[in-house]
mmCIF file with all atom_site columns, C-alpha atoms in Angstrom:
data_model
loop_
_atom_site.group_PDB
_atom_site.id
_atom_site.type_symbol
_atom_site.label_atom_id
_atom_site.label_alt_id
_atom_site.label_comp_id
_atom_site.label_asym_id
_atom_site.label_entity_id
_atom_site.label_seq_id
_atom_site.pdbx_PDB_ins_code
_atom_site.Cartn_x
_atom_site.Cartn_y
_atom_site.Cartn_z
_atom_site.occupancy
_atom_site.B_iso_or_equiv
_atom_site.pdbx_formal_charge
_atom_site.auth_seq_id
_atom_site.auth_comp_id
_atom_site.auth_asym_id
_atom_site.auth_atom_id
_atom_site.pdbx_PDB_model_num
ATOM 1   C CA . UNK A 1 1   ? 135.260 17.334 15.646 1.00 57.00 ? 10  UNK A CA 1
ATOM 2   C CA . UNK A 1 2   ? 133.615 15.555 18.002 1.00 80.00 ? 11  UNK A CA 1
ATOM 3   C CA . UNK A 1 3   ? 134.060 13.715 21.877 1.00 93.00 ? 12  UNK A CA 1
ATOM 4   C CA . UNK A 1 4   ? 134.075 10.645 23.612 1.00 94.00 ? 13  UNK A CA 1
ATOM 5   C CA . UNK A 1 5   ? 133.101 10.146 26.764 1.00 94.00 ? 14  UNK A CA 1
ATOM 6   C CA . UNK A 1 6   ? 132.689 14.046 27.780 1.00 95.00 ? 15  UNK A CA 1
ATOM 7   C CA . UNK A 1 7   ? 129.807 16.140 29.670 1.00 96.00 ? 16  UNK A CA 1
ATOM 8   C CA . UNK A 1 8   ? 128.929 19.543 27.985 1.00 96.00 ? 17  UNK A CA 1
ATOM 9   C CA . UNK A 1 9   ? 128.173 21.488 31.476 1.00 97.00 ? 18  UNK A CA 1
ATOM 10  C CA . UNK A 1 10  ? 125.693 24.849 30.420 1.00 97.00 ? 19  UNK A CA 1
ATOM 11  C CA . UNK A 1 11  ? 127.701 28.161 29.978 1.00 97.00 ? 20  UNK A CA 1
ATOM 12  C CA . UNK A 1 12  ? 128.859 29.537 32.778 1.00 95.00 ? 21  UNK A CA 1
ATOM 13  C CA . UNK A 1 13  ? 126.778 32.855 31.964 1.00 95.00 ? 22  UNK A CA 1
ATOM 14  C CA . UNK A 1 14  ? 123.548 31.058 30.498 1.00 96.00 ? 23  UNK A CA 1
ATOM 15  C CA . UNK A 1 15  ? 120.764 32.488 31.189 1.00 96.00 ? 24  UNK A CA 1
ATOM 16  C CA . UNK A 1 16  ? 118.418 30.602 32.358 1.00 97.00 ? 25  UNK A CA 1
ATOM 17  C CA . UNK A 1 17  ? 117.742 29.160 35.748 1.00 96.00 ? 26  UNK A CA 1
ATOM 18  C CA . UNK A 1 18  ? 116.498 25.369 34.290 1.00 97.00 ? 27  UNK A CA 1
ATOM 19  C CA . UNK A 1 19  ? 116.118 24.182 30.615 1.00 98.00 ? 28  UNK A CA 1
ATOM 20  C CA . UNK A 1 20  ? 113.370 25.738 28.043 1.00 97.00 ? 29  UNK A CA 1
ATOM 21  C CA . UNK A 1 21  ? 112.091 24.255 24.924 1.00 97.00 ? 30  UNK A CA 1
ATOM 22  C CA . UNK A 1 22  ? 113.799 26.184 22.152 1.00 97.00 ? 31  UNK A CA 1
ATOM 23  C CA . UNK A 1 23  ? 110.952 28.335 20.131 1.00 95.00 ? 32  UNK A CA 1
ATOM 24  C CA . UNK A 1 24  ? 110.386 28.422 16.042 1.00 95.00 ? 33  UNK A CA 1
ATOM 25  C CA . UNK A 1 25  ? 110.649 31.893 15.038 1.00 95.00 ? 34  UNK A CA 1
ATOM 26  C CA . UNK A 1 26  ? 108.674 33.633 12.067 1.00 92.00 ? 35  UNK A CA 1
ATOM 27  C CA . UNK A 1 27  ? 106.822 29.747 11.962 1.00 90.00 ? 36  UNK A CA 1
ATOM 28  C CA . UNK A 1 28  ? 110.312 28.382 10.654 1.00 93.00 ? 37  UNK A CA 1
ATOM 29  C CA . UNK A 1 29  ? 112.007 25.685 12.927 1.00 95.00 ? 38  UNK A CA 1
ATOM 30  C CA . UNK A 1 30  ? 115.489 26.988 14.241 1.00 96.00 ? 39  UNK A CA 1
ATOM 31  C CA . UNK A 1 31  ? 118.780 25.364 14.620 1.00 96.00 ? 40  UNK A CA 1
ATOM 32  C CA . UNK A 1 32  ? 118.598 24.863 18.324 1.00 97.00 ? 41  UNK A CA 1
ATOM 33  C CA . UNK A 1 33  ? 114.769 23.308 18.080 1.00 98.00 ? 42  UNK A CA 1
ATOM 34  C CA . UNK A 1 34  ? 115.969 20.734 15.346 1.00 97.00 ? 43  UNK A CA 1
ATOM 35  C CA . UNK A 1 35  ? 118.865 19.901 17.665 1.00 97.00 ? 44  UNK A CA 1
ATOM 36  C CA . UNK A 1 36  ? 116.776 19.818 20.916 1.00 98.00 ? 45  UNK A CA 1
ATOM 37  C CA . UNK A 1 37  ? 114.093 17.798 18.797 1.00 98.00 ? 46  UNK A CA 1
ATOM 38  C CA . UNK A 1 38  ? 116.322 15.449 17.513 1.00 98.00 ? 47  UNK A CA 1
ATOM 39  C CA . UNK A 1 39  ? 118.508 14.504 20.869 1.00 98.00 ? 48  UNK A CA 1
ATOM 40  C CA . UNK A 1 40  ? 115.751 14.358 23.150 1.00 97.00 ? 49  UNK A CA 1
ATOM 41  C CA . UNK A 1 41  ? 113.322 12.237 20.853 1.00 98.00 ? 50  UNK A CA 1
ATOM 42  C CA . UNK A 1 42  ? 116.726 10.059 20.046 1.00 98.00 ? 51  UNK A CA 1
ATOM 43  C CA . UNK A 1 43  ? 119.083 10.038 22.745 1.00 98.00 ? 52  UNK A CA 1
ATOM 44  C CA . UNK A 1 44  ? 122.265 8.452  22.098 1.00 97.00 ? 53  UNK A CA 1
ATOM 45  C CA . UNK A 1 45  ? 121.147 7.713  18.633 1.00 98.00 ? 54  UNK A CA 1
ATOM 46  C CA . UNK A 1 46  ? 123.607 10.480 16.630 1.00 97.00 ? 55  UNK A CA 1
ATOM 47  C CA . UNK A 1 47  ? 126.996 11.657 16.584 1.00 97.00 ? 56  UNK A CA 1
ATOM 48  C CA . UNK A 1 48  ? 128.145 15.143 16.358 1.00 96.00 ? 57  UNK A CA 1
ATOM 49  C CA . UNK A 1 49  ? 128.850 14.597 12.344 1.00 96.00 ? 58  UNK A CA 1
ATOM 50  C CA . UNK A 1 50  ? 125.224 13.005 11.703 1.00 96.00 ? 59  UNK A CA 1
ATOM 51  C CA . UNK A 1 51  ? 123.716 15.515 14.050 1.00 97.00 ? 60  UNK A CA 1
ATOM 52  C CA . UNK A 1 52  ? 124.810 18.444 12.293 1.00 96.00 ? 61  UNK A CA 1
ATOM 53  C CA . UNK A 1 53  ? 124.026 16.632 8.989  1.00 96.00 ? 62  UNK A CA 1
ATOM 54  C CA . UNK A 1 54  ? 120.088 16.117 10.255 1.00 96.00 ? 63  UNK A CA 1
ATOM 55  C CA . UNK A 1 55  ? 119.693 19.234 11.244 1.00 97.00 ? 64  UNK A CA 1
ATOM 56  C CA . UNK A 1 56  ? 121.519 20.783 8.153  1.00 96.00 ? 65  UNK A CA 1
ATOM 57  C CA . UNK A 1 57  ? 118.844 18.710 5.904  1.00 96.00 ? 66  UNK A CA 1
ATOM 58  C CA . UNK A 1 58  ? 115.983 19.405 8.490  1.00 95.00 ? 67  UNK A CA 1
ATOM 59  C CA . UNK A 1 59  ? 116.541 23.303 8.115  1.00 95.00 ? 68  UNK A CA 1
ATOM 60  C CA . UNK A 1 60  ? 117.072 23.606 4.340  1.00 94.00 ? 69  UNK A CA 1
ATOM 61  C CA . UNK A 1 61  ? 114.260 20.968 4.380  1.00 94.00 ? 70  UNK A CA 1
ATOM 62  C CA . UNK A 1 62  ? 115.495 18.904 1.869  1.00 94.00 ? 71  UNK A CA 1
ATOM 63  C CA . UNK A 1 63  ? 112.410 16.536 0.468  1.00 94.00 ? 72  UNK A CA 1
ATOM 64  C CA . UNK A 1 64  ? 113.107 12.420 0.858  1.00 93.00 ? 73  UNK A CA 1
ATOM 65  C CA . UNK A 1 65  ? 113.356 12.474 -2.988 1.00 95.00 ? 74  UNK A CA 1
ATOM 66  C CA . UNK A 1 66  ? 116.511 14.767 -3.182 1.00 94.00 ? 75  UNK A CA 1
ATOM 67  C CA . UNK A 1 67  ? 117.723 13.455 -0.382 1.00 92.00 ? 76  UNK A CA 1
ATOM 68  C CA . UNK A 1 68  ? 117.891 9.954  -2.024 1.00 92.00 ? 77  UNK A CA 1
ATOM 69  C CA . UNK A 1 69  ? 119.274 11.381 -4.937 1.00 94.00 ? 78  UNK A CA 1
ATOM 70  C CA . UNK A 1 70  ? 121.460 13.602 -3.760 1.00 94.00 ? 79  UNK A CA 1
ATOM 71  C CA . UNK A 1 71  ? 122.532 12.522 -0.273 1.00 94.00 ? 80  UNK A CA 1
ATOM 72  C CA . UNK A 1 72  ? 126.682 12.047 -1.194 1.00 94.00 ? 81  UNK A CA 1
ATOM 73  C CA . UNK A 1 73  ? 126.838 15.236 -2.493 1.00 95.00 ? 82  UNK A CA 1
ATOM 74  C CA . UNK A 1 74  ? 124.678 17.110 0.322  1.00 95.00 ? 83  UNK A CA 1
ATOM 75  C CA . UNK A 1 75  ? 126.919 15.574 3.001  1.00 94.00 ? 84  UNK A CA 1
ATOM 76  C CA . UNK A 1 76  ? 130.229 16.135 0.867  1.00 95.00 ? 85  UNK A CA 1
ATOM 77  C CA . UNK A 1 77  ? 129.221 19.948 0.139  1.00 95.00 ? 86  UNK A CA 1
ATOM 78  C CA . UNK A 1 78  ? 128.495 20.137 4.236  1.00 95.00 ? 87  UNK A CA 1
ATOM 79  C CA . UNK A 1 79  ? 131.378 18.992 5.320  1.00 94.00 ? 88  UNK A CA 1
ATOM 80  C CA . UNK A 1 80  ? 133.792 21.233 3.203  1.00 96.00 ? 89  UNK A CA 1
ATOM 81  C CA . UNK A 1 81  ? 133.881 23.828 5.732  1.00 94.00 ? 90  UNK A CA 1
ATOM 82  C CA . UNK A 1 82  ? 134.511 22.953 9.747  1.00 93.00 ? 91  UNK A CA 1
ATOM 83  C CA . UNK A 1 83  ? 131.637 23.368 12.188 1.00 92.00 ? 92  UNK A CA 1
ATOM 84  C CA . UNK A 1 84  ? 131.889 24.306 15.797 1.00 91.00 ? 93  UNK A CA 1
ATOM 85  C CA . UNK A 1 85  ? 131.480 21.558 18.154 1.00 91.00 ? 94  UNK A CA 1
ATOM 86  C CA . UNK A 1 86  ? 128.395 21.105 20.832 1.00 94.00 ? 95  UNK A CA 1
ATOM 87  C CA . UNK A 1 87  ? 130.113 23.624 23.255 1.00 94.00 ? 96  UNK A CA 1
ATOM 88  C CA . UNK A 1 88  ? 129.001 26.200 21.149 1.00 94.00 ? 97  UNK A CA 1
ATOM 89  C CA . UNK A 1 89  ? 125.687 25.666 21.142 1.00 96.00 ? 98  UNK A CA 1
ATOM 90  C CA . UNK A 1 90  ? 122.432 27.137 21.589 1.00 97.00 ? 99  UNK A CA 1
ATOM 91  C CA . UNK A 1 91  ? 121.473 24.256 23.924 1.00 98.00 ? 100 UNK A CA 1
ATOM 92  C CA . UNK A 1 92  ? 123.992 24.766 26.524 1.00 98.00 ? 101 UNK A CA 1
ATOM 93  C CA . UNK A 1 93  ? 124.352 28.447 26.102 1.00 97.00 ? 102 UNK A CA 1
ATOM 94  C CA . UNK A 1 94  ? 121.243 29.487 26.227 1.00 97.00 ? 103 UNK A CA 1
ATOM 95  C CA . UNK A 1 95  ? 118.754 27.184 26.704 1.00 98.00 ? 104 UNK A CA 1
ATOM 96  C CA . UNK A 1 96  ? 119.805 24.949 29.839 1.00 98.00 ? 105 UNK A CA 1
ATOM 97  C CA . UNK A 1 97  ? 120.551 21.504 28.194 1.00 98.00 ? 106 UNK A CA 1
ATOM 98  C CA . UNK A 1 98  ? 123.858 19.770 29.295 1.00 97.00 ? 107 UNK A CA 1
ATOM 99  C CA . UNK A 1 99  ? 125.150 17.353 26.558 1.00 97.00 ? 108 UNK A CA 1
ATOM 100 C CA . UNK A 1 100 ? 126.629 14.178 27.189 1.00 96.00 ? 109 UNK A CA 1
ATOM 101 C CA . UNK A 1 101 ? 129.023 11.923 25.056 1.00 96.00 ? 110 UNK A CA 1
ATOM 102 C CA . UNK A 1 102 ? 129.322 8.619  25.151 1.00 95.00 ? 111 UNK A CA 1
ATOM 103 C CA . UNK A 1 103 ? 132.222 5.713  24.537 1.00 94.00 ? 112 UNK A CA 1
ATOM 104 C CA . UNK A 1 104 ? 130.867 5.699  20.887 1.00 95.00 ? 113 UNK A CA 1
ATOM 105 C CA . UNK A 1 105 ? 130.510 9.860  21.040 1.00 95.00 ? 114 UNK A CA 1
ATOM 106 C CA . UNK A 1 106 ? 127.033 9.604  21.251 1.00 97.00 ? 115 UNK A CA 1
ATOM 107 C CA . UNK A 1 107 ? 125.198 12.198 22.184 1.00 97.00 ? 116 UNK A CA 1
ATOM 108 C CA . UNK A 1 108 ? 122.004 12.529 25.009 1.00 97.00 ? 117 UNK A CA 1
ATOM 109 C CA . UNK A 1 109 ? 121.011 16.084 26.434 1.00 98.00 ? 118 UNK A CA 1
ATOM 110 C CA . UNK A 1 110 ? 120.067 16.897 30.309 1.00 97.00 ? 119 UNK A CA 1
ATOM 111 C CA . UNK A 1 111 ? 118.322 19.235 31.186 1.00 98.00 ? 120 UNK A CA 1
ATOM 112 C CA . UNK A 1 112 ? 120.218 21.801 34.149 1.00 98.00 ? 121 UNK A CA 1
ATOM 113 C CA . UNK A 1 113 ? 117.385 20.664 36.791 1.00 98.00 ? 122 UNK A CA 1
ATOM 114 C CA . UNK A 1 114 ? 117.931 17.201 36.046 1.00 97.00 ? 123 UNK A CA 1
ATOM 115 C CA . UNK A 1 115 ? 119.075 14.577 38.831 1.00 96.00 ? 124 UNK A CA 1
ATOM 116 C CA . UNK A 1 116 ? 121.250 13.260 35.880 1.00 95.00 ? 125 UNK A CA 1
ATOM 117 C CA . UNK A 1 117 ? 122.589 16.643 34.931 1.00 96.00 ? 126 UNK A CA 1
ATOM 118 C CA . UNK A 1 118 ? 123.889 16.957 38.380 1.00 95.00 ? 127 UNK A CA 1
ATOM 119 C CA . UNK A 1 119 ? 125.421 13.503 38.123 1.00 95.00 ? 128 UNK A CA 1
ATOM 120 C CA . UNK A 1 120 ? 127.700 14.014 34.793 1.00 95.00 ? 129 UNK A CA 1
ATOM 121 C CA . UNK A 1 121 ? 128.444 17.659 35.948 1.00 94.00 ? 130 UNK A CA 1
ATOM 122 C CA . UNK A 1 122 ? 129.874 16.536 39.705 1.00 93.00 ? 131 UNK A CA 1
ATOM 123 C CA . UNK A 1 123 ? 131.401 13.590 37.822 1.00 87.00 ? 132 UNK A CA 1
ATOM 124 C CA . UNK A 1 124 ? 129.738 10.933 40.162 1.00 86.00 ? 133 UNK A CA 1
ATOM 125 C CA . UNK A 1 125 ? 128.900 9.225  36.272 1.00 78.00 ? 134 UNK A CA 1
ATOM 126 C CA . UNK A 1 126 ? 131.295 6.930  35.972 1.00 71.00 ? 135 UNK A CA 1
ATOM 127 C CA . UNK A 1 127 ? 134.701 7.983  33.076 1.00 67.00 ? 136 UNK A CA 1
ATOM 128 C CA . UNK A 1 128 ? 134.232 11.010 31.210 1.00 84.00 ? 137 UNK A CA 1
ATOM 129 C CA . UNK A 1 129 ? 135.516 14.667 31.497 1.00 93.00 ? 138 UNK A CA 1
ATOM 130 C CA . UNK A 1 130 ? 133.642 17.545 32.098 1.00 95.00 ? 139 UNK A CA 1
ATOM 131 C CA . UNK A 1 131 ? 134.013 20.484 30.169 1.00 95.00 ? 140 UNK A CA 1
ATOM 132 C CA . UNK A 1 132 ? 132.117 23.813 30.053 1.00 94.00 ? 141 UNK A CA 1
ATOM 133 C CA . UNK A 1 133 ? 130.028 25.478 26.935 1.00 95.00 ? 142 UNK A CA 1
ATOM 134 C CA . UNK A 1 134 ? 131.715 28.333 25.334 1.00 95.00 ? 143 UNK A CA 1
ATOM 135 C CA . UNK A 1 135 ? 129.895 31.801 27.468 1.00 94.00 ? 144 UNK A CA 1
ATOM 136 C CA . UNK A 1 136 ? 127.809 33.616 25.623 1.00 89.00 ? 145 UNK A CA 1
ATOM 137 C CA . UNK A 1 137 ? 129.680 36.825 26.036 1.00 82.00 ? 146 UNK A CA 1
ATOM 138 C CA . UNK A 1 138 ? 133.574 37.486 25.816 1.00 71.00 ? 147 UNK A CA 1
ATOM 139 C CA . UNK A 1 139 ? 135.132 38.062 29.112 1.00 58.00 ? 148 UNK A CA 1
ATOM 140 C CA . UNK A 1 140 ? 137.002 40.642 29.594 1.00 53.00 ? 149 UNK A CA 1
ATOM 141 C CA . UNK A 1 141 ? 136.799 44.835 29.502 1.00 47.00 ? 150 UNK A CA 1
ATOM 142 C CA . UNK A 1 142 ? 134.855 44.734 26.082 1.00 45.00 ? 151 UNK A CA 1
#
């Protein structure tokens, strides 16, 4: 489910030109805010697993008190199904972020403007892949 040691370049069709804050729409927090709010308050501080748990709990907003009660069976109930990896998300896609791994599959985010960004992405950071997010649109005559 999750990397080691890997930089998550932005989608080769993304659409902007340098990273944007991801909005809350209808007053509600989405996916992509909780993720960008989490990584770049906390970088290096979550894996992929205990990223998507956070922002699973964070969107459903589960209170303190059911998550102390309850935590076991939130997590076991979330991780039942499979969940796409980084590459497929909002951050990269659409919003300009670069996401980095690290030995322990930690995970930071760069913004596309970034002197770091350009760093992982030309591989001048030292070990570590580079990979591309998943495009936005299918390729192709569709």
């Amino acid at each position: 489910m999750s990397y080691t040691n890997t930089f998550i370049t932005v989608s080769p069709d993304c659409p902007v030109s340098s990273s944007v804050r991801p909005q809350p729409k209808g007053g509600a927090k989405t996916k992509p805010l909780l993720e960008y709010e989490l990584l770049s308050a906390h970088p290096y501080c979550f894996t992929e697993k205990e990223l998507i748990y956070q922002v699973h709990v964070r969107h459903q907003r589960v209170t303190e008190v059911e998550l102390r009660e309850r935590e076991g069976e939130i997590r076991q109930k979330l991780f039942a199904k499979s969940h796409p990896c980084m590459r497929a998300s909002m951050l990269p896609k659409k919003y300009g972020y670069g996401i980095h791994y690290d030995h322990e599959g930690k995970i930071a985010i760069y913004g596309m403007e970034t002197s770091r960004y350009r760093a992982f992405a030309e591989g001048e950071e030292e070990g570590g892949r580079v990979i591309a997010a998943m495009r936005n649109k299918k390729s192709g005559g569709q």
